[in-house]
Short mmCIF file of C-alpha atoms in Angstrom, two decimals:
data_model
loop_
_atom_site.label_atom_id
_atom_site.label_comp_id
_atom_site.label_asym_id
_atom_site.label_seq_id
_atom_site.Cartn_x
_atom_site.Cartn_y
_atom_site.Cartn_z
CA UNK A 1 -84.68 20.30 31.57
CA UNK A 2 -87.83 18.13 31.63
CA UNK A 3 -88.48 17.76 35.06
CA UNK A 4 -90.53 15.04 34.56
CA UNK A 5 -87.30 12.58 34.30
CA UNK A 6 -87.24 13.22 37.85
CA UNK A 7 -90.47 11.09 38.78
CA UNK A 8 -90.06 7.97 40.64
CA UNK A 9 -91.77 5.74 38.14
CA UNK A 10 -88.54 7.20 35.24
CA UNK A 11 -85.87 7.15 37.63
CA UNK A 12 -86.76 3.44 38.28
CA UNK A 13 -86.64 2.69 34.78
CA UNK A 14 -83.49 4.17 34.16
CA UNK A 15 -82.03 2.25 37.25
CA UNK A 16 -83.34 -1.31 36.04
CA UNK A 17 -81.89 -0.44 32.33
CA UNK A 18 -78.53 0.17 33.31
CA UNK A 19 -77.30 -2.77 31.66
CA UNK A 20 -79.35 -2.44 28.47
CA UNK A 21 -78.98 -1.35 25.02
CA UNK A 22 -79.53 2.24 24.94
CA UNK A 23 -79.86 2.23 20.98
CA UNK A 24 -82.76 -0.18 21.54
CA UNK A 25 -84.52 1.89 24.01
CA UNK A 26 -83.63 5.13 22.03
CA UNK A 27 -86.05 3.12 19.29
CA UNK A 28 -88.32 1.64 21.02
CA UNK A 29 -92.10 3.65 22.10
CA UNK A 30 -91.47 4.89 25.04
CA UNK A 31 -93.33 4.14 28.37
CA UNK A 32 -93.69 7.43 29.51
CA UNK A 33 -96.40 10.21 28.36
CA UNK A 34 -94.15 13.10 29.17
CA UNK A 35 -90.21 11.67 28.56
CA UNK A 36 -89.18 10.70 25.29
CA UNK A 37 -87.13 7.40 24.00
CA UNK A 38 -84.31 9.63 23.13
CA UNK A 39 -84.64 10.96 27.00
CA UNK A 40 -84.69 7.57 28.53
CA UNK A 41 -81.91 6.60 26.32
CA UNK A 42 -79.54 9.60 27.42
CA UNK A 43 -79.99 9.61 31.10
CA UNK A 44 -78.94 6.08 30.72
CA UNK A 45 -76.00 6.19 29.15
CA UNK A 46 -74.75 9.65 30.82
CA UNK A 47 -75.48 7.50 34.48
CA UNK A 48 -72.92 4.86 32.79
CA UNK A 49 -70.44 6.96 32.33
CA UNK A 50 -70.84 9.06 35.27
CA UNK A 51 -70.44 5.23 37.63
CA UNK A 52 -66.51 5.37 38.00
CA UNK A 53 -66.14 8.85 36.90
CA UNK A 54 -68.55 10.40 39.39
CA UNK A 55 -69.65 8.08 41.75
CA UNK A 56 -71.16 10.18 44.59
CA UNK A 57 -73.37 11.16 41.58
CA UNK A 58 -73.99 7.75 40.80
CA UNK A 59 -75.33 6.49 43.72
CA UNK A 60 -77.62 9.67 44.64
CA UNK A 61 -81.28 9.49 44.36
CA UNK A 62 -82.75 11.57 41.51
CA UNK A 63 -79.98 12.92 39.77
CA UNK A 64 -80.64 14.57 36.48
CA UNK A 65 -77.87 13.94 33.42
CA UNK A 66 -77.31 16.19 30.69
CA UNK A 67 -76.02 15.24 27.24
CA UNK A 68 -73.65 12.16 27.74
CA UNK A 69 -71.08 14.23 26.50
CA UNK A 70 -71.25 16.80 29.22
CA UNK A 71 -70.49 13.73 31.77
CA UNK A 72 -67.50 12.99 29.17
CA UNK A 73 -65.76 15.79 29.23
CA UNK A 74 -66.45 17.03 32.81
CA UNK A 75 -63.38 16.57 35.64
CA UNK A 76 -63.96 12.90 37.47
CA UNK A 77 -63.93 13.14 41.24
CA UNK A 78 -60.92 12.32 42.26
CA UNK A 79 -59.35 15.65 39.81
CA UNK A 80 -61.78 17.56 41.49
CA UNK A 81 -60.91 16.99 45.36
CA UNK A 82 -57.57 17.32 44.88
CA UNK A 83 -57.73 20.78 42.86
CA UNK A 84 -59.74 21.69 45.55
CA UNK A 85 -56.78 22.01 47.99
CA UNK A 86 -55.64 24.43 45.51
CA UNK A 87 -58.18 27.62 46.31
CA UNK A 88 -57.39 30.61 48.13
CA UNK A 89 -59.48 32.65 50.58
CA UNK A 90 -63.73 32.63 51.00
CA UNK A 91 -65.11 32.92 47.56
CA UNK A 92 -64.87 31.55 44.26
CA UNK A 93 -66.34 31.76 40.67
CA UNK A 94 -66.41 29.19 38.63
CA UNK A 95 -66.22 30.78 35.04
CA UNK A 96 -66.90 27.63 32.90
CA UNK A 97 -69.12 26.06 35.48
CA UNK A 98 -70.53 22.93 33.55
CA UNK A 99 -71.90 19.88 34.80
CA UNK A 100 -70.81 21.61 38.05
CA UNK A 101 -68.05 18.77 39.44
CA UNK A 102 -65.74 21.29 40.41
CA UNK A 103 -67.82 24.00 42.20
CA UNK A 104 -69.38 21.13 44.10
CA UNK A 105 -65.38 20.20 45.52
CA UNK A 106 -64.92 23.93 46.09
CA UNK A 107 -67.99 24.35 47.87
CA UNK A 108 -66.62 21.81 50.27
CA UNK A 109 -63.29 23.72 51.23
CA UNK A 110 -64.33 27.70 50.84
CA UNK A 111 -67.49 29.70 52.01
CA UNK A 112 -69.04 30.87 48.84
CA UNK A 113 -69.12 29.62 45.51
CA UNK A 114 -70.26 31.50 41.79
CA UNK A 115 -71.02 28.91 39.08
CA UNK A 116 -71.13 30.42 35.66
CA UNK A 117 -72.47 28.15 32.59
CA UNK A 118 -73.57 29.66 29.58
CA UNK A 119 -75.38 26.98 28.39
CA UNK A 120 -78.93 28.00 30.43
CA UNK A 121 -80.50 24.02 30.46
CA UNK A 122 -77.04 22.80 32.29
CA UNK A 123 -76.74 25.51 34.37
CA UNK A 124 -80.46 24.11 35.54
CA UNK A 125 -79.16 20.65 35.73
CA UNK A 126 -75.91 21.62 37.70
CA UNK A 127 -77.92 23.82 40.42
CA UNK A 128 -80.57 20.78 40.76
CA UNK A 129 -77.75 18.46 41.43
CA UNK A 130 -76.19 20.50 43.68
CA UNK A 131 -79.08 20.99 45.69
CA UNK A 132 -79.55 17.02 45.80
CA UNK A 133 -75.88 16.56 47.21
CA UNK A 134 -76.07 19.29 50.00
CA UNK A 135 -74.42 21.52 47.93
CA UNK A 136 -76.05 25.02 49.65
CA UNK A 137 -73.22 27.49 49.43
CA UNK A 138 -73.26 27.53 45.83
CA UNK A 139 -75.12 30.62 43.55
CA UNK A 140 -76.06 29.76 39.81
CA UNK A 141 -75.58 31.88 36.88
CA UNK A 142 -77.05 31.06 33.65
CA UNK A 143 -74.49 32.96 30.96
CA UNK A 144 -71.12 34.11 29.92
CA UNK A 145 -69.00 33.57 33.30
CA UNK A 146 -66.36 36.21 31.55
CA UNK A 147 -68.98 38.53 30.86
CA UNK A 148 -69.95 39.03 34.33
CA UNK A 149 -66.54 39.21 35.42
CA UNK A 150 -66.30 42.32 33.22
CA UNK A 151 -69.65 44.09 34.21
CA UNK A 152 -69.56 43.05 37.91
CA UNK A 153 -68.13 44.88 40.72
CA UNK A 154 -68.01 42.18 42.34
CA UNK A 155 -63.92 40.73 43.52
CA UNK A 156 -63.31 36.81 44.38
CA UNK A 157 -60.15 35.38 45.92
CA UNK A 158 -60.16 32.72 43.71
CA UNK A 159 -61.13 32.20 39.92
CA UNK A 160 -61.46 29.10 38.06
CA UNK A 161 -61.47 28.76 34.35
CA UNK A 162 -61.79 25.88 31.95
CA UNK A 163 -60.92 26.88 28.46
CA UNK A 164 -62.15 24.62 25.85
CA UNK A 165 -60.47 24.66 22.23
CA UNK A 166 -62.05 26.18 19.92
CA UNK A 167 -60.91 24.11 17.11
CA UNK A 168 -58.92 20.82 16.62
CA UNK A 169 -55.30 22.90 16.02
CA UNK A 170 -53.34 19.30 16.24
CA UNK A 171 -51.59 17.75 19.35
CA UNK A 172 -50.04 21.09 19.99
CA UNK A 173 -51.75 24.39 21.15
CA UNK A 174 -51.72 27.23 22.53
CA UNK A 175 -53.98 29.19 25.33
CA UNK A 176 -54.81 31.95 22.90
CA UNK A 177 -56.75 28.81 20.62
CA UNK A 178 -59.16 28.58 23.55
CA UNK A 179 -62.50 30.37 24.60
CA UNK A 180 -62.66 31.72 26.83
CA UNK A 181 -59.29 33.43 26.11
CA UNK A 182 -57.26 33.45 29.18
CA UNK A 183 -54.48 34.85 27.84
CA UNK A 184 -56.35 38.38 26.39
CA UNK A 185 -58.29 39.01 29.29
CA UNK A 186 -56.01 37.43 32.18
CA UNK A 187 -55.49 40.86 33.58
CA UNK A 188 -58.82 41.28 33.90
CA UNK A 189 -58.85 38.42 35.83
CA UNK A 190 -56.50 39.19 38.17
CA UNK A 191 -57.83 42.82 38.42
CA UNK A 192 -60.77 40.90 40.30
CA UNK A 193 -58.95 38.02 41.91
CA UNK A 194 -56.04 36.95 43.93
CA UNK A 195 -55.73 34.10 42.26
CA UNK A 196 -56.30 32.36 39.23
CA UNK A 197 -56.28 29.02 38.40
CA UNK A 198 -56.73 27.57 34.63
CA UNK A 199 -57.51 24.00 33.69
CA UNK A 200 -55.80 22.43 30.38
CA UNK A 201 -55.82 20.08 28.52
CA UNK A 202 -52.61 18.01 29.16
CA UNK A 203 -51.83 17.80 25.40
CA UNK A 204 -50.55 21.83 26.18
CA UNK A 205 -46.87 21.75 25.81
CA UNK A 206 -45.42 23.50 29.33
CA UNK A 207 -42.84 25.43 28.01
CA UNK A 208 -45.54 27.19 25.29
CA UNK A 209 -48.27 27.92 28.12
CA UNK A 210 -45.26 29.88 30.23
CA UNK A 211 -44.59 32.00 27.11
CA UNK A 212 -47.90 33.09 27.20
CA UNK A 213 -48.92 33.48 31.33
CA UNK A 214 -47.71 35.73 33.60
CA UNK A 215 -47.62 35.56 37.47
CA UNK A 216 -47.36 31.43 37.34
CA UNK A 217 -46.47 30.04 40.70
CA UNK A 218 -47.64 26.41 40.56
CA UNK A 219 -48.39 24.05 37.56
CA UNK A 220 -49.60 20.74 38.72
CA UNK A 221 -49.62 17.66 36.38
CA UNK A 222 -52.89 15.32 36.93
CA UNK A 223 -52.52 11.63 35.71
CA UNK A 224 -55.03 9.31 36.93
CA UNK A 225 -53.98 5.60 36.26
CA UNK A 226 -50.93 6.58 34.69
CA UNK A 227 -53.31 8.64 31.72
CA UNK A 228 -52.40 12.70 32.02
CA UNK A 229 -55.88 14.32 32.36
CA UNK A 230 -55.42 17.44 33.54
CA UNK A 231 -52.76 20.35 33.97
CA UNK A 232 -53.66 22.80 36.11
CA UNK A 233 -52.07 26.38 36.16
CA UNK A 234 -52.25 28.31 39.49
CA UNK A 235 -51.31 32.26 38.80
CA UNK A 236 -51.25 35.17 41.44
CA UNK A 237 -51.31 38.32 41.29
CA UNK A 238 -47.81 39.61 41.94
CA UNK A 239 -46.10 36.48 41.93
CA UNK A 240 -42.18 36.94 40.21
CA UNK A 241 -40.34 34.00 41.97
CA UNK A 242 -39.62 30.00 41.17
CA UNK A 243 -42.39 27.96 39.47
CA UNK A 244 -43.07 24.86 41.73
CA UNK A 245 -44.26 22.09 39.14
CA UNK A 246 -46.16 18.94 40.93
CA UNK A 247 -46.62 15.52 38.75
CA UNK A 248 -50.00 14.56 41.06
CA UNK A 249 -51.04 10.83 40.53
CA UNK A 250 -54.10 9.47 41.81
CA UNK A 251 -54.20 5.86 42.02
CA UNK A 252 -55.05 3.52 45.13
CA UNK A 253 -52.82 6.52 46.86
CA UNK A 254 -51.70 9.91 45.77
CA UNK A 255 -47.89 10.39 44.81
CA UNK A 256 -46.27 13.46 44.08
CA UNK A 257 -43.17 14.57 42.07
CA UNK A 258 -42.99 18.05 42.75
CA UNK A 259 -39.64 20.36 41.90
CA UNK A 260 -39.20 24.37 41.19
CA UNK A 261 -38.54 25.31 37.64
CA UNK A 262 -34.77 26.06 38.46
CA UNK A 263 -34.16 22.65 39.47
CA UNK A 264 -34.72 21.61 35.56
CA UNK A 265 -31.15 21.38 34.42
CA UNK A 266 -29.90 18.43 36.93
CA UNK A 267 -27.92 15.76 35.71
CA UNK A 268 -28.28 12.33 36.52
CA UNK A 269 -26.11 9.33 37.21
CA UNK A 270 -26.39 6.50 34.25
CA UNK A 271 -26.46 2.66 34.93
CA UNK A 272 -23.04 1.48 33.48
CA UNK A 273 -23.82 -2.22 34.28
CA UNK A 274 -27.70 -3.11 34.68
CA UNK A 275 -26.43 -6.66 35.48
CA UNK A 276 -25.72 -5.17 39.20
CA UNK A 277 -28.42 -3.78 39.56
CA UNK A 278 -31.90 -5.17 40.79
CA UNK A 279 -35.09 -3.18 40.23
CA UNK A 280 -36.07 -1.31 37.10
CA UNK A 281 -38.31 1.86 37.78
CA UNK A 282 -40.95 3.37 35.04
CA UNK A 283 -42.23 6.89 35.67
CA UNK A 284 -46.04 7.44 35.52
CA UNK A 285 -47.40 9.67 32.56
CA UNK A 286 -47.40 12.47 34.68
CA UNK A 287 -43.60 12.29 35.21
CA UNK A 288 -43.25 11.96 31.71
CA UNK A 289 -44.86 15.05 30.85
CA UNK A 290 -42.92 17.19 33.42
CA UNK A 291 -40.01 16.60 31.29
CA UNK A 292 -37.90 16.32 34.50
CA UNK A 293 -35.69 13.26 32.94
CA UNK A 294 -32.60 13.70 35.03
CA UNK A 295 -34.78 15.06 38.48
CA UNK A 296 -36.74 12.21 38.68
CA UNK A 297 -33.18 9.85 38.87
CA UNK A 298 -32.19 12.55 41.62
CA UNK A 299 -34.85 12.51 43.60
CA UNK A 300 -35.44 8.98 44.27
CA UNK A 301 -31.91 7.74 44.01
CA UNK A 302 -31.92 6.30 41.01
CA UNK A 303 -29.74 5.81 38.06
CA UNK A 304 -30.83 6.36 33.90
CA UNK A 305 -30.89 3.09 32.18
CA UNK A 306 -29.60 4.98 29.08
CA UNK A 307 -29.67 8.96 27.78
CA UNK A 308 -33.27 8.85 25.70
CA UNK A 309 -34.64 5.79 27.57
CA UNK A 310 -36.63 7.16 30.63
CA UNK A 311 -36.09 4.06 32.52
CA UNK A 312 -34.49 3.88 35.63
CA UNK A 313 -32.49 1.10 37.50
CA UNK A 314 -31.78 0.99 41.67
CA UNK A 315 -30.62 -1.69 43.69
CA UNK A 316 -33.17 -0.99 46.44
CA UNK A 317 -37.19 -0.64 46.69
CA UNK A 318 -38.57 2.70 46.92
CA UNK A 319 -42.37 2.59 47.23
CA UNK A 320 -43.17 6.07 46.88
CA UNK A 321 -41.91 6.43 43.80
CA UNK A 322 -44.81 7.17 40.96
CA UNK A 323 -45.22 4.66 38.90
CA UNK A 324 -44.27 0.89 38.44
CA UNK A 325 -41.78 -0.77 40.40
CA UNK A 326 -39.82 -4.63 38.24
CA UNK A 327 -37.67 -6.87 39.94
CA UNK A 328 -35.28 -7.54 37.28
CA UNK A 329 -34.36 -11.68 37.03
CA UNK A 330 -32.69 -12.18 33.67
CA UNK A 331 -30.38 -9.75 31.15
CA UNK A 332 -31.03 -10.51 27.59
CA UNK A 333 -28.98 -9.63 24.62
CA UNK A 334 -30.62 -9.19 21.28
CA UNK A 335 -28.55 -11.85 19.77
CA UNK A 336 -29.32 -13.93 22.52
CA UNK A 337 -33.25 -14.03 22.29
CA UNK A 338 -33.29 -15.75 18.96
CA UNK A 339 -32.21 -18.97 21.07
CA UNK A 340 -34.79 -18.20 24.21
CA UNK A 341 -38.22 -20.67 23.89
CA UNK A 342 -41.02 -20.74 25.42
CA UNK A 343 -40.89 -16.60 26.25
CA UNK A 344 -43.87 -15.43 28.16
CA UNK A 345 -44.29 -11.93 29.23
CA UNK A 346 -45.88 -8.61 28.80
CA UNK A 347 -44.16 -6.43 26.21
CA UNK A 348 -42.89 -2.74 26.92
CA UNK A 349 -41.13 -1.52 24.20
CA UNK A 350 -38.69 1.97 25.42
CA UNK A 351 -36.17 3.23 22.52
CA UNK A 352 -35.75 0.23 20.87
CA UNK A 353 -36.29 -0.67 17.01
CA UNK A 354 -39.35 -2.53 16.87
CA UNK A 355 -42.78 -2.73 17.86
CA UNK A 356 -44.15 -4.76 20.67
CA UNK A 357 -47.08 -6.44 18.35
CA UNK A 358 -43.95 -7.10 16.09
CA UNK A 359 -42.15 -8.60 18.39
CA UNK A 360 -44.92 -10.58 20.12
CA UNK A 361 -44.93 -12.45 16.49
CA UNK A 362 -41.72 -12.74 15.61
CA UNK A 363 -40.56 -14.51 19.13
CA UNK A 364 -43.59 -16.71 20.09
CA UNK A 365 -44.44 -14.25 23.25
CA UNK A 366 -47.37 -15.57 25.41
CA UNK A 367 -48.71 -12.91 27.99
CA UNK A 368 -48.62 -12.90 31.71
CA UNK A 369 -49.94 -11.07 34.54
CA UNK A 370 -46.95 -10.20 36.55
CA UNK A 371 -44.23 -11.13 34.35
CA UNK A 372 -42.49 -8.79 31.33
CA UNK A 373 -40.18 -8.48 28.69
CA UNK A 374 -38.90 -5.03 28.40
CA UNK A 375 -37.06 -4.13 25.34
CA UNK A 376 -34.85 -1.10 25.83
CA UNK A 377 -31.17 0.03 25.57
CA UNK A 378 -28.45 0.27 28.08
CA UNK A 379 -25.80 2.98 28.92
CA UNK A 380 -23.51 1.68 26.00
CA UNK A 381 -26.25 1.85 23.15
CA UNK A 382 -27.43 -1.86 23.20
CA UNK A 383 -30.26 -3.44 22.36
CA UNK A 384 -31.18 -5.74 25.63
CA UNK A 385 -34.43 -7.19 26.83
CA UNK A 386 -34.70 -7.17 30.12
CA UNK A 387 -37.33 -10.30 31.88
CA UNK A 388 -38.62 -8.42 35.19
CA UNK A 389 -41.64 -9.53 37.45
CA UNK A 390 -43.57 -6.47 38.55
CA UNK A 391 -43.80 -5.32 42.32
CA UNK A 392 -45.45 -2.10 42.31
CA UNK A 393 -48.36 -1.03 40.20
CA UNK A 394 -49.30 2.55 39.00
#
């Protein structure tokens, strides 16, 4: 950490080059004695990224960055306030502490926090921060987070613990692919916790995670403008009962699907005749990923457009509902389109045999801004298009 970044003259160069080409500056001599091009270039472009992501850190006076990848791959704001809601008791240890997001949204809701980051220069960078946003209640520890789990005697209520992969295994993986390995040492952890939470990747398939943790009581689902970001397992010690599973998205509000593992097998109601009916519902990502096809129907009083299409048809408005909301204004057959002119729409394509860029070509589609073209299937196994007008945003 080169604490020289931190003088006023370099922090007001890096605020007036914002909006420059970092590859340039990276190049160029630098201005600065004591902080390099390459320096100048990086707190730049990790402040970029950090703008939506992490905009409390953003705005802050004298911030330090690490590596712009650090700000990629750390939880955004928004992931971290709601996880945490999901702590238990006075003290916490974050075991994979990072850039330091989440122990700054746990330091807001619990007494004492433990931030772990082997990585000795971001530890640095994640206690300075801290220290810049009020952040008082957290300690720093520069090494293996697991490691002094095992050789201290000291208990938390709550651990946290962000396993990263250690190899690119494909879309699918499992727990035991990570470091550090959850799944080995998870007694441990709840030897010195009452509760554990893990952070995943969402591209970890539900059903494979819960064949290798014990103890699950909650998995929540994040998607933050309909994009799955996070799934987050909460585990304590003891727990034997139902699974509650929450699809969270965070959007201009936060919506929540939430069910217990039992309720899985439900069967839903299909639309026989879409022509009756007058909105068309599609689920956020996070739905989606909960695999809860025939709950979500249930739930919010809807009907399945068609068995492997999860789009859903209602003749009333229900706002709460997580994701996008159409007003539906024309029924189109396939055979019917080749005669349509002057179509203009945004294409969704949902089980049907052809591809939207395809079809953009083939049929002269010009885009709009509130108007679609959905191209699906209905209850009887036809091809339809259905021309909607959206309502309801993610």
């Amino acid at each position: 950490m080169n604490n020289n970044i931190l003088d006023k003259g370099v922090q007001n160069y890096i605020n007036a080059n914002l909006n420059a080409d970092v590859n340039q500056i990276a190049l160029a001599k630098s201005p600065f004695d004591n902080v390099t091009a390459a320096e100048l270039a990086n707190q730049i472009n990790a402040k970029k990224k950090a703008e939506k992501k992490l905009p409390s850190w953003y705005v802050a006076e004298n911030i330090y960055y690490p590596q712009a990848l650090s700000v990629e791959q750390t939880s955004s704001e928004v992931t971290a306030k709601y996880k945490s809601k999901l702590i238990k008791g006075k003290s916490l240890i974050d075991v994979t502490g990072g850039f330091g997001v989440d122990s700054f949204y746990f330091a807001k809701n619990i007494h004492h926090v433990v931030h772990c980051e082997i990585n000795a220069e971001l530890s640095k960078i994640a206690e300075h921060n801290a220290k810049i946003l009020g952040a008082n209640n957290i300690d720093f520890i520069a090494g293996d987070g697991l490691e002094f789990i095992k050789t201290s005697n000291q208990t938390f209520d709550t651990i946290y613990i962000d396993p990263a992969r250690r190899a690119e295994k494909g879309k699918v993986f499992m727990l035991k692919d990570c470091t550090p390995d959850v799944v080995s040492n998870l007694n441990l952890l709840l030897a010195k916790a009452e509760r554990v939470i893990i952070k995943t990747a969402p591209l970890l398939d539900i059903t494979a995670g819960l064949s290798e943790l014990t103890n699950v009581s909650e998995i929540h689902i994040i998607s933050v403008k309909n994009e799955c970001k996070e799934l987050i397992w909460v585990i304590d010690k003891r727990y034997d009962k139902d699974i509650k599973i929450a699809a969270v998205t965070i959007n201009e509000k936060v919506k929540e699907f939430s069910f217990s593992k039992s309720q899985f097998a439900t069967t839903a109601n299909f639309a026989e005749d879409v022509n009756l009916e007058k909105y068309l519902y599609e689920p956020d990502a996070a739905l989606l990923k909960s695999g809860a096809f025939n709950l979500i129907a249930t739930q919010y009083n809807l009907r399945k457009l068609q068995q492997q299409t999860q789009l859903y048809i209602s003749q009333t408005i229900n706002n709460n509902f997580p994701g996008r909301i159409f007003e539906i204004e024309e029924i189109i057959s396939s055979g019917e389109l080749k005669s349509k002119k002057l179509l203009k729409g945004n294409v969704i394509v949902r089980n049907y045999p052809a591809k939207a860029e395809d079809l953009i070509r083939k049929y002269k589609i010009s885009s709009s801004n509130d108007k679609f073209l959905i191209f699906t299937k209905n209850y009887q196994n036809q091809n339809i298009i259905i021309k909607a007008s959206i309502i309801q945003y993610y």
